[in-house]
Short mmCIF file of C-alpha atoms and ligand atoms in Angstrom, two decimals:
data_model
loop_
_atom_site.label_atom_id
_atom_site.label_comp_id
_atom_site.label_asym_id
_atom_site.label_seq_id
_atom_site.Cartn_x
_atom_site.Cartn_y
_atom_site.Cartn_z
CA UNK C 1 8.05 94.02 130.18
CA UNK C 2 11.77 94.21 129.65
CA UNK C 3 13.43 92.30 126.80
CA UNK C 4 17.16 91.53 127.01
CA UNK C 5 19.54 89.70 124.74
CA UNK C 6 23.26 89.30 124.25
CA UNK C 7 25.26 88.59 121.12
CA UNK C 8 28.81 87.31 120.73
CA UNK C 9 31.27 89.56 118.89
CA UNK C 10 33.09 86.52 117.53
CA UNK C 11 33.08 85.25 113.98
CA UNK C 12 31.41 86.73 110.97
CA UNK C 13 27.65 86.87 111.24
CA UNK C 14 25.72 84.73 108.78
CA UNK C 15 22.18 84.32 107.48
CA UNK C 16 21.30 81.91 110.31
CA UNK C 17 22.28 84.56 112.88
CA UNK C 18 20.19 87.13 111.04
CA UNK C 19 17.03 85.04 110.62
CA UNK C 20 17.31 83.34 114.02
CA UNK C 21 18.27 86.31 116.18
CA UNK C 22 19.17 89.70 114.73
CA UNK C 23 15.91 90.41 112.91
CA UNK C 24 13.97 89.39 116.04
CA UNK C 25 15.91 92.01 118.01
CA UNK C 26 14.41 94.64 115.77
CA UNK C 27 10.87 93.30 116.32
CA UNK C 28 11.63 93.08 120.05
CA UNK C 29 12.64 96.73 119.98
CA UNK C 30 9.35 97.71 118.33
CA UNK C 31 7.29 95.62 120.79
CA UNK C 32 9.09 97.16 123.75
CA UNK C 33 8.63 100.64 122.31
CA UNK C 34 4.89 100.01 121.84
CA UNK C 35 4.68 98.93 125.50
CA UNK C 36 6.50 102.10 126.58
CA UNK C 37 9.61 100.13 127.56
CA UNK C 38 13.13 99.73 126.23
CA UNK C 39 14.70 96.55 124.89
CA UNK C 40 18.31 95.98 125.94
CA UNK C 41 21.01 94.47 123.70
CA UNK C 42 24.54 93.68 124.72
CA UNK C 43 27.61 92.84 122.67
CA UNK C 44 29.35 90.43 125.01
CA UNK C 45 33.06 91.14 124.67
CA UNK C 46 33.80 89.72 128.14
CA UNK C 47 32.31 86.38 127.16
CA UNK C 48 34.64 86.35 124.14
CA UNK C 49 37.72 86.30 126.42
CA UNK C 50 36.79 82.87 127.83
CA UNK C 51 38.42 81.02 124.90
CA UNK C 52 41.68 81.67 123.00
CA UNK C 53 41.38 84.99 121.15
CA UNK C 54 43.36 87.91 119.72
CA UNK C 55 42.84 91.26 121.53
CA UNK C 56 43.02 93.54 118.46
CA UNK C 57 40.65 91.26 116.62
CA UNK C 58 38.18 91.23 119.51
CA UNK C 59 37.90 95.02 119.37
CA UNK C 60 37.40 94.93 115.58
CA UNK C 61 34.78 92.18 115.76
CA UNK C 62 32.98 94.12 118.47
CA UNK C 63 32.74 97.15 116.17
CA UNK C 64 31.64 94.88 113.31
CA UNK C 65 28.87 93.43 115.46
CA UNK C 66 27.66 96.80 116.72
CA UNK C 67 27.61 98.13 113.14
CA UNK C 68 25.62 95.09 111.98
CA UNK C 69 23.05 95.57 114.74
CA UNK C 70 22.69 99.27 113.91
CA UNK C 71 22.49 98.49 110.19
CA UNK C 72 19.77 95.89 110.85
CA UNK C 73 17.67 98.59 112.49
CA UNK C 74 18.50 98.76 116.18
CA UNK C 75 17.99 102.34 117.20
CA UNK C 76 20.17 103.53 120.12
CA UNK C 77 17.55 106.16 120.92
CA UNK C 78 14.73 103.60 121.23
CA UNK C 79 16.71 100.72 122.74
CA UNK C 80 19.75 100.30 124.92
CA UNK C 81 22.71 98.93 122.98
CA UNK C 82 25.89 98.55 125.01
CA UNK C 83 29.21 96.73 125.13
CA UNK C 84 29.42 94.36 128.09
CA UNK C 85 32.89 95.52 129.19
CA UNK C 86 31.63 99.10 129.59
CA UNK C 87 29.35 98.20 132.50
CA UNK C 88 31.49 97.14 135.50
CA UNK C 89 28.39 96.36 137.56
CA UNK C 90 28.03 93.16 135.52
CA UNK C 91 31.34 91.47 136.42
CA UNK C 92 30.80 92.61 140.01
CA UNK C 93 27.40 90.93 140.05
CA UNK C 94 28.98 87.85 138.46
CA UNK C 95 31.24 87.46 141.48
CA UNK C 96 28.40 88.03 143.94
CA UNK C 97 26.22 85.44 142.15
CA UNK C 98 28.93 82.79 142.43
CA UNK C 99 27.87 82.62 146.10
CA UNK C 100 24.58 81.01 145.06
CA UNK C 101 25.82 79.02 142.04
CA UNK C 102 26.53 75.31 142.45
CA UNK C 103 29.89 74.14 141.12
CA UNK C 104 28.20 70.87 140.15
CA UNK C 105 25.65 72.71 137.99
CA UNK C 106 28.38 74.55 136.09
CA UNK C 107 30.16 71.23 135.56
CA UNK C 108 27.05 69.82 133.88
CA UNK C 109 26.74 72.57 131.24
CA UNK C 110 26.88 71.08 127.70
CA UNK C 111 28.56 74.17 126.31
CA UNK C 112 31.33 74.01 128.91
CA UNK C 113 31.95 70.36 128.17
CA UNK C 114 32.09 70.97 124.43
CA UNK C 115 34.17 74.12 124.48
CA UNK C 116 36.60 72.89 127.11
CA UNK C 117 37.27 69.79 124.99
CA UNK C 118 38.15 72.08 122.05
CA UNK C 119 40.76 74.16 123.93
CA UNK C 120 44.36 73.32 123.14
CA UNK C 121 46.36 75.37 125.63
CA UNK C 122 44.16 76.29 128.53
CA UNK C 123 40.67 75.65 129.84
CA UNK C 124 40.14 79.00 131.56
CA UNK C 125 38.19 79.50 134.76
CA UNK C 126 36.30 82.10 132.74
CA UNK C 127 34.94 79.38 130.47
CA UNK C 128 33.66 77.56 133.54
CA UNK C 129 32.04 80.76 134.90
CA UNK C 130 30.61 81.77 131.50
CA UNK C 131 27.00 80.94 132.54
CA UNK C 132 27.29 83.04 135.73
CA UNK C 133 28.43 86.05 133.68
CA UNK C 134 25.46 85.46 131.38
CA UNK C 135 23.14 85.30 134.39
CA UNK C 136 24.59 88.59 135.68
CA UNK C 137 23.98 90.21 132.27
CA UNK C 138 20.28 89.56 132.52
CA UNK C 139 19.71 89.77 136.27
CA UNK C 140 21.47 93.15 136.60
CA UNK C 141 18.66 94.60 134.48
CA UNK C 142 15.73 92.71 136.03
CA UNK C 143 14.80 91.60 132.52
CA UNK C 144 11.59 89.61 131.99
CA UNK C 145 12.17 88.00 128.62
CA UNK C 146 15.36 86.72 127.02
CA UNK C 147 15.22 85.75 123.32
CA UNK C 148 17.99 83.23 122.60
CA UNK C 149 18.75 80.22 120.44
CA UNK C 150 17.77 76.70 121.49
CA UNK C 151 21.39 76.00 122.42
CA UNK C 152 21.08 78.44 125.34
CA UNK C 153 18.24 76.64 127.17
CA UNK C 154 20.50 75.16 129.82
CA UNK C 155 22.07 78.56 130.53
CA UNK C 156 18.64 80.15 130.91
CA UNK C 157 17.48 77.42 133.32
CA UNK C 158 20.62 77.95 135.40
CA UNK C 159 20.06 81.72 135.41
CA UNK C 160 16.53 81.19 136.72
CA UNK C 161 17.82 78.85 139.44
CA UNK C 162 20.45 81.42 140.44
CA UNK C 163 17.81 84.17 140.77
CA UNK C 164 15.47 81.92 142.78
CA UNK C 165 18.28 80.76 145.05
CA UNK C 166 19.49 84.32 145.54
CA UNK C 167 16.02 85.52 146.56
CA UNK C 168 15.53 82.54 148.87
CA UNK C 169 18.95 83.01 150.51
CA UNK C 170 19.09 86.82 150.76
CA UNK C 171 15.47 87.96 150.35
CA UNK C 172 14.78 87.93 154.12
CA UNK C 173 12.78 85.62 156.37
CA UNK C 174 9.27 84.43 155.57
CA UNK C 175 8.05 85.10 152.03
CA UNK C 176 11.30 86.02 150.24
CA UNK C 177 11.54 89.39 148.52
CA UNK C 178 12.09 89.31 144.77
CA UNK C 179 15.41 91.14 144.73
CA UNK C 180 16.27 89.57 141.38
CA UNK C 181 13.61 89.07 138.71
CA UNK C 182 13.34 85.47 137.48
CA UNK C 183 13.51 85.82 133.68
CA UNK C 184 11.99 83.64 130.99
CA UNK C 185 13.72 82.36 127.87
CA UNK C 186 12.03 83.01 124.54
CA UNK C 187 12.97 80.47 121.88
CA UNK C 188 12.51 80.53 118.11
CA UNK C 189 9.09 79.01 117.32
CA UNK C 190 9.23 78.18 113.64
CA UNK C 191 12.63 76.58 113.77
CA UNK C 192 14.45 79.07 111.55
CA UNK C 193 17.22 76.52 111.27
CA UNK C 194 19.40 77.44 108.37
CA UNK C 195 21.76 74.66 107.37
CA UNK C 196 25.22 74.70 105.79
CA UNK C 197 24.90 74.84 101.99
CA UNK C 198 27.69 72.30 101.51
CA UNK C 199 26.72 70.00 104.40
CA UNK C 200 22.96 70.49 104.82
CA UNK C 201 22.69 68.07 107.73
CA UNK C 202 24.68 70.58 109.87
CA UNK C 203 23.57 74.00 111.08
CA UNK C 204 25.13 77.02 109.36
CA UNK C 205 27.85 78.00 111.81
CA UNK C 206 30.63 80.53 112.28
CA UNK C 207 32.87 78.08 114.09
CA UNK C 208 32.45 74.73 112.35
CA UNK C 209 31.14 75.32 108.84
CA UNK C 210 32.93 75.85 105.53
CA UNK C 211 33.22 79.29 103.92
CA UNK C 212 31.46 78.02 100.77
CA UNK C 213 28.58 76.63 102.81
CA UNK C 214 28.02 79.77 104.91
CA UNK C 215 26.10 82.83 103.71
CA UNK C 216 27.82 85.73 105.47
CA UNK C 217 25.73 88.85 105.88
CA UNK C 218 28.60 90.95 104.53
CA UNK C 219 29.32 88.84 101.44
CA UNK C 220 28.62 90.83 98.29
CA UNK C 221 25.62 89.92 96.13
CA UNK C 222 27.77 88.05 93.61
CA UNK C 223 29.37 85.85 96.26
CA UNK C 224 25.96 85.07 97.76
CA UNK C 225 24.70 84.05 94.33
CA UNK C 226 27.74 81.88 93.67
CA UNK C 227 27.43 80.06 97.00
CA UNK C 228 23.73 79.39 96.47
CA UNK C 229 24.28 78.17 92.91
CA UNK C 230 26.86 75.70 94.20
CA UNK C 231 24.69 74.52 97.09
CA UNK C 232 24.45 70.75 97.49
CA UNK C 233 21.07 69.35 96.35
CA UNK C 234 20.34 65.77 95.25
CA UNK C 235 20.26 63.78 92.02
CA UNK C 236 16.58 62.87 91.96
CA UNK C 237 15.39 62.56 88.39
CA UNK C 238 13.15 64.32 87.57
CA UNK C 239 14.12 66.86 90.27
CA UNK C 240 11.39 67.55 92.85
CA UNK C 241 11.31 70.90 94.67
CA UNK C 242 9.77 69.60 97.91
CA UNK C 243 11.01 69.15 101.43
CA UNK C 244 11.79 65.64 102.58
CA UNK C 245 14.00 63.53 104.83
CA UNK C 246 16.29 62.46 101.97
CA UNK C 247 16.38 65.99 100.60
CA UNK C 248 18.28 68.05 103.19
CA UNK C 249 19.86 70.40 100.63
CA UNK C 250 16.65 71.17 98.75
CA UNK C 251 14.70 71.50 102.01
CA UNK C 252 17.23 74.05 103.24
CA UNK C 253 16.97 76.12 100.05
CA UNK C 254 13.17 76.08 100.35
CA UNK C 255 13.42 77.19 104.00
CA UNK C 256 15.84 79.99 103.08
CA UNK C 257 13.56 81.22 100.30
CA UNK C 258 10.51 81.03 102.57
CA UNK C 259 12.19 82.94 105.42
CA UNK C 260 13.49 85.69 103.15
CA UNK C 261 10.18 86.22 101.35
CA UNK C 262 7.90 85.91 104.42
CA UNK C 263 6.16 82.86 103.06
CA UNK C 264 5.64 79.36 104.39
CA UNK C 265 7.70 76.52 102.88
CA UNK C 266 4.44 75.09 101.46
CA UNK C 267 3.78 78.34 99.62
CA UNK C 268 7.31 78.28 98.22
CA UNK C 269 6.90 74.70 97.01
CA UNK C 270 3.61 75.62 95.32
CA UNK C 271 5.17 78.65 93.64
CA UNK C 272 7.91 76.46 92.13
CA UNK C 273 5.68 73.58 91.05
CA UNK C 274 6.38 74.36 87.38
CA UNK C 275 10.12 74.96 87.75
CA UNK C 276 12.41 73.06 85.43
CA UNK C 277 15.05 72.16 87.97
CA UNK C 278 16.94 73.09 91.11
CA UNK C 279 18.55 75.99 89.24
CA UNK C 280 15.28 77.92 89.45
CA UNK C 281 15.11 77.37 93.20
CA UNK C 282 18.72 78.50 93.64
CA UNK C 283 18.27 81.66 91.60
CA UNK C 284 15.08 82.55 93.46
CA UNK C 285 16.84 81.98 96.81
CA UNK C 286 19.84 84.11 95.77
CA UNK C 287 17.59 86.97 94.66
CA UNK C 288 15.57 86.81 97.87
CA UNK C 289 18.62 86.66 100.18
CA UNK C 290 20.27 89.56 98.35
CA UNK C 291 17.09 91.63 98.43
CA UNK C 292 16.66 90.96 102.18
CA UNK C 293 20.25 91.89 102.98
CA UNK C 294 20.78 94.80 100.56
CA UNK C 295 19.65 97.57 102.96
CA UNK C 296 21.71 96.09 105.80
CA UNK C 297 24.82 95.80 103.63
CA UNK C 298 24.48 99.37 102.44
CA UNK C 299 24.01 100.85 105.89
CA UNK C 300 26.80 98.70 107.32
CA UNK C 301 29.28 100.08 104.79
CA UNK C 302 28.37 103.63 105.88
CA UNK C 303 28.49 102.92 109.62
CA UNK C 304 31.54 100.69 109.99
CA UNK C 305 33.93 103.32 108.62
CA UNK C 306 33.22 105.70 111.50
CA UNK C 307 34.50 104.08 114.69
CA UNK C 308 34.22 107.36 116.61
CA UNK C 309 30.49 107.41 115.88
CA UNK C 310 30.19 103.78 117.00
CA UNK C 311 31.99 104.64 120.26
CA UNK C 312 29.61 107.56 120.77
CA UNK C 313 26.57 105.30 120.35
CA UNK C 314 28.14 102.81 122.79
CA UNK C 315 28.84 105.54 125.34
CA UNK C 316 25.16 106.52 125.33
CA UNK C 317 24.23 102.85 125.74
CA UNK C 318 26.66 102.30 128.62
CA UNK C 319 25.34 105.30 130.48
CA UNK C 320 21.73 104.13 130.18
CA UNK C 321 22.71 100.56 131.10
CA UNK C 322 24.64 101.62 134.21
CA UNK C 323 21.73 103.78 135.36
CA UNK C 324 19.59 100.62 135.50
CA UNK C 325 22.22 98.23 136.87
CA UNK C 326 23.58 100.45 139.66
CA UNK C 327 20.50 100.46 141.92
CA UNK C 328 20.11 96.67 141.42
CA UNK C 329 23.73 96.19 142.49
CA UNK C 330 23.22 98.44 145.50
CA UNK C 331 20.30 96.25 146.62
CA UNK C 332 22.25 93.04 146.03
CA UNK C 333 25.26 94.30 148.04
CA UNK C 334 23.00 95.49 150.85
CA UNK C 335 21.15 92.15 151.00
CA UNK C 336 24.43 90.21 150.99
CA UNK C 337 26.06 92.32 153.69
CA UNK C 338 28.83 93.49 151.36
CA UNK C 339 30.21 97.02 151.86
CA UNK C 340 28.88 99.66 154.25
CA UNK C 341 25.31 99.62 155.65
CA UNK C 342 22.98 101.10 153.02
N1 LIG E 401 25.65 82.99 125.54
C1 LIG E 401 24.87 83.67 124.53
C2 LIG E 401 25.13 82.98 123.19
O1 LIG E 401 26.17 82.42 122.97
C3 LIG E 401 25.22 85.14 124.43
C4 LIG E 401 24.84 85.87 125.67
C5 LIG E 401 25.66 86.38 126.61
C6 LIG E 401 23.51 86.20 126.08
N2 LIG E 401 24.95 87.02 127.59
C7 LIG E 401 23.64 86.91 127.30
C8 LIG E 401 22.26 85.94 125.54
C9 LIG E 401 22.50 87.36 127.98
C10 LIG E 401 21.13 86.40 126.22
C11 LIG E 401 21.27 87.10 127.45
O2 LIG E 401 24.27 83.07 122.33
#
């Protein structure tokens, strides 16, 4: 059972990224290890070139992201952690997969529609092909399970269609051979949806949120505390620390406290039944977030300073990744009639 996921090197990672994805990578790594398999994680620098970006900044953000993953507990000896651009089999497979990808399907992707509307200078062909590159990421490794956010459902469905169509088209006559594994998406169950502290009806986000409303993983403890103390709540009098439709801000703080103390929101509400006001909830949330992130912040500070060591870890990852992807590519080329007879 092979687990695969990819993470964007863009933006500064926040608490929503950590609770929704990064900490699940570490559990995925342990599950894979227990099953005698390796989980695979990719920092997708090639995907980051599909919208306007600064080259020097991309390299820096890629190092930041790798250091965050290592600091969170990904172990390059137990898992495969690689940078997408280090594995040329992936862009090659992207091109080959375009042969079985419908232009009309790509045109229907929500993310393409949204992101292309945001571009000022150029809607790149890369943005259009983004989902094919993502399919190649996963299919090059014959991964079984792909943990992703809810917003990636359409991309996962397309990836499955591409694999099925590839096998049907190139898998031989009669019962088609499974040249490419058809992967399954794994979506967050308890919606660990962390909302913006200043606009709690919106998801916490690197691209659209405010700095004050976003809890960055690398903020220091004081900044985290300040942001939580200033979080939007409501003016109910007397204040009630319960979740509710008219109480988006308070509900979010309860969810944050629950997620960072491994409790259910109901348990958190019960524990604060005697609190005097929202201040108690905010202080408890700040303490819990800081306690959860303290080890990550400490390790990050040690790791990020040593780019040579990060490159070394990535070189090991790239070598392991290419060893898996190369034979898959050889089979794909052979089946498609590309290159010499195998
Ligand atoms: N598109 C994904 C996102 O924005 C990132 C990604 C790229 C990915 N390649 C992947 C996720 C392969 C899972 C598998 O979140």
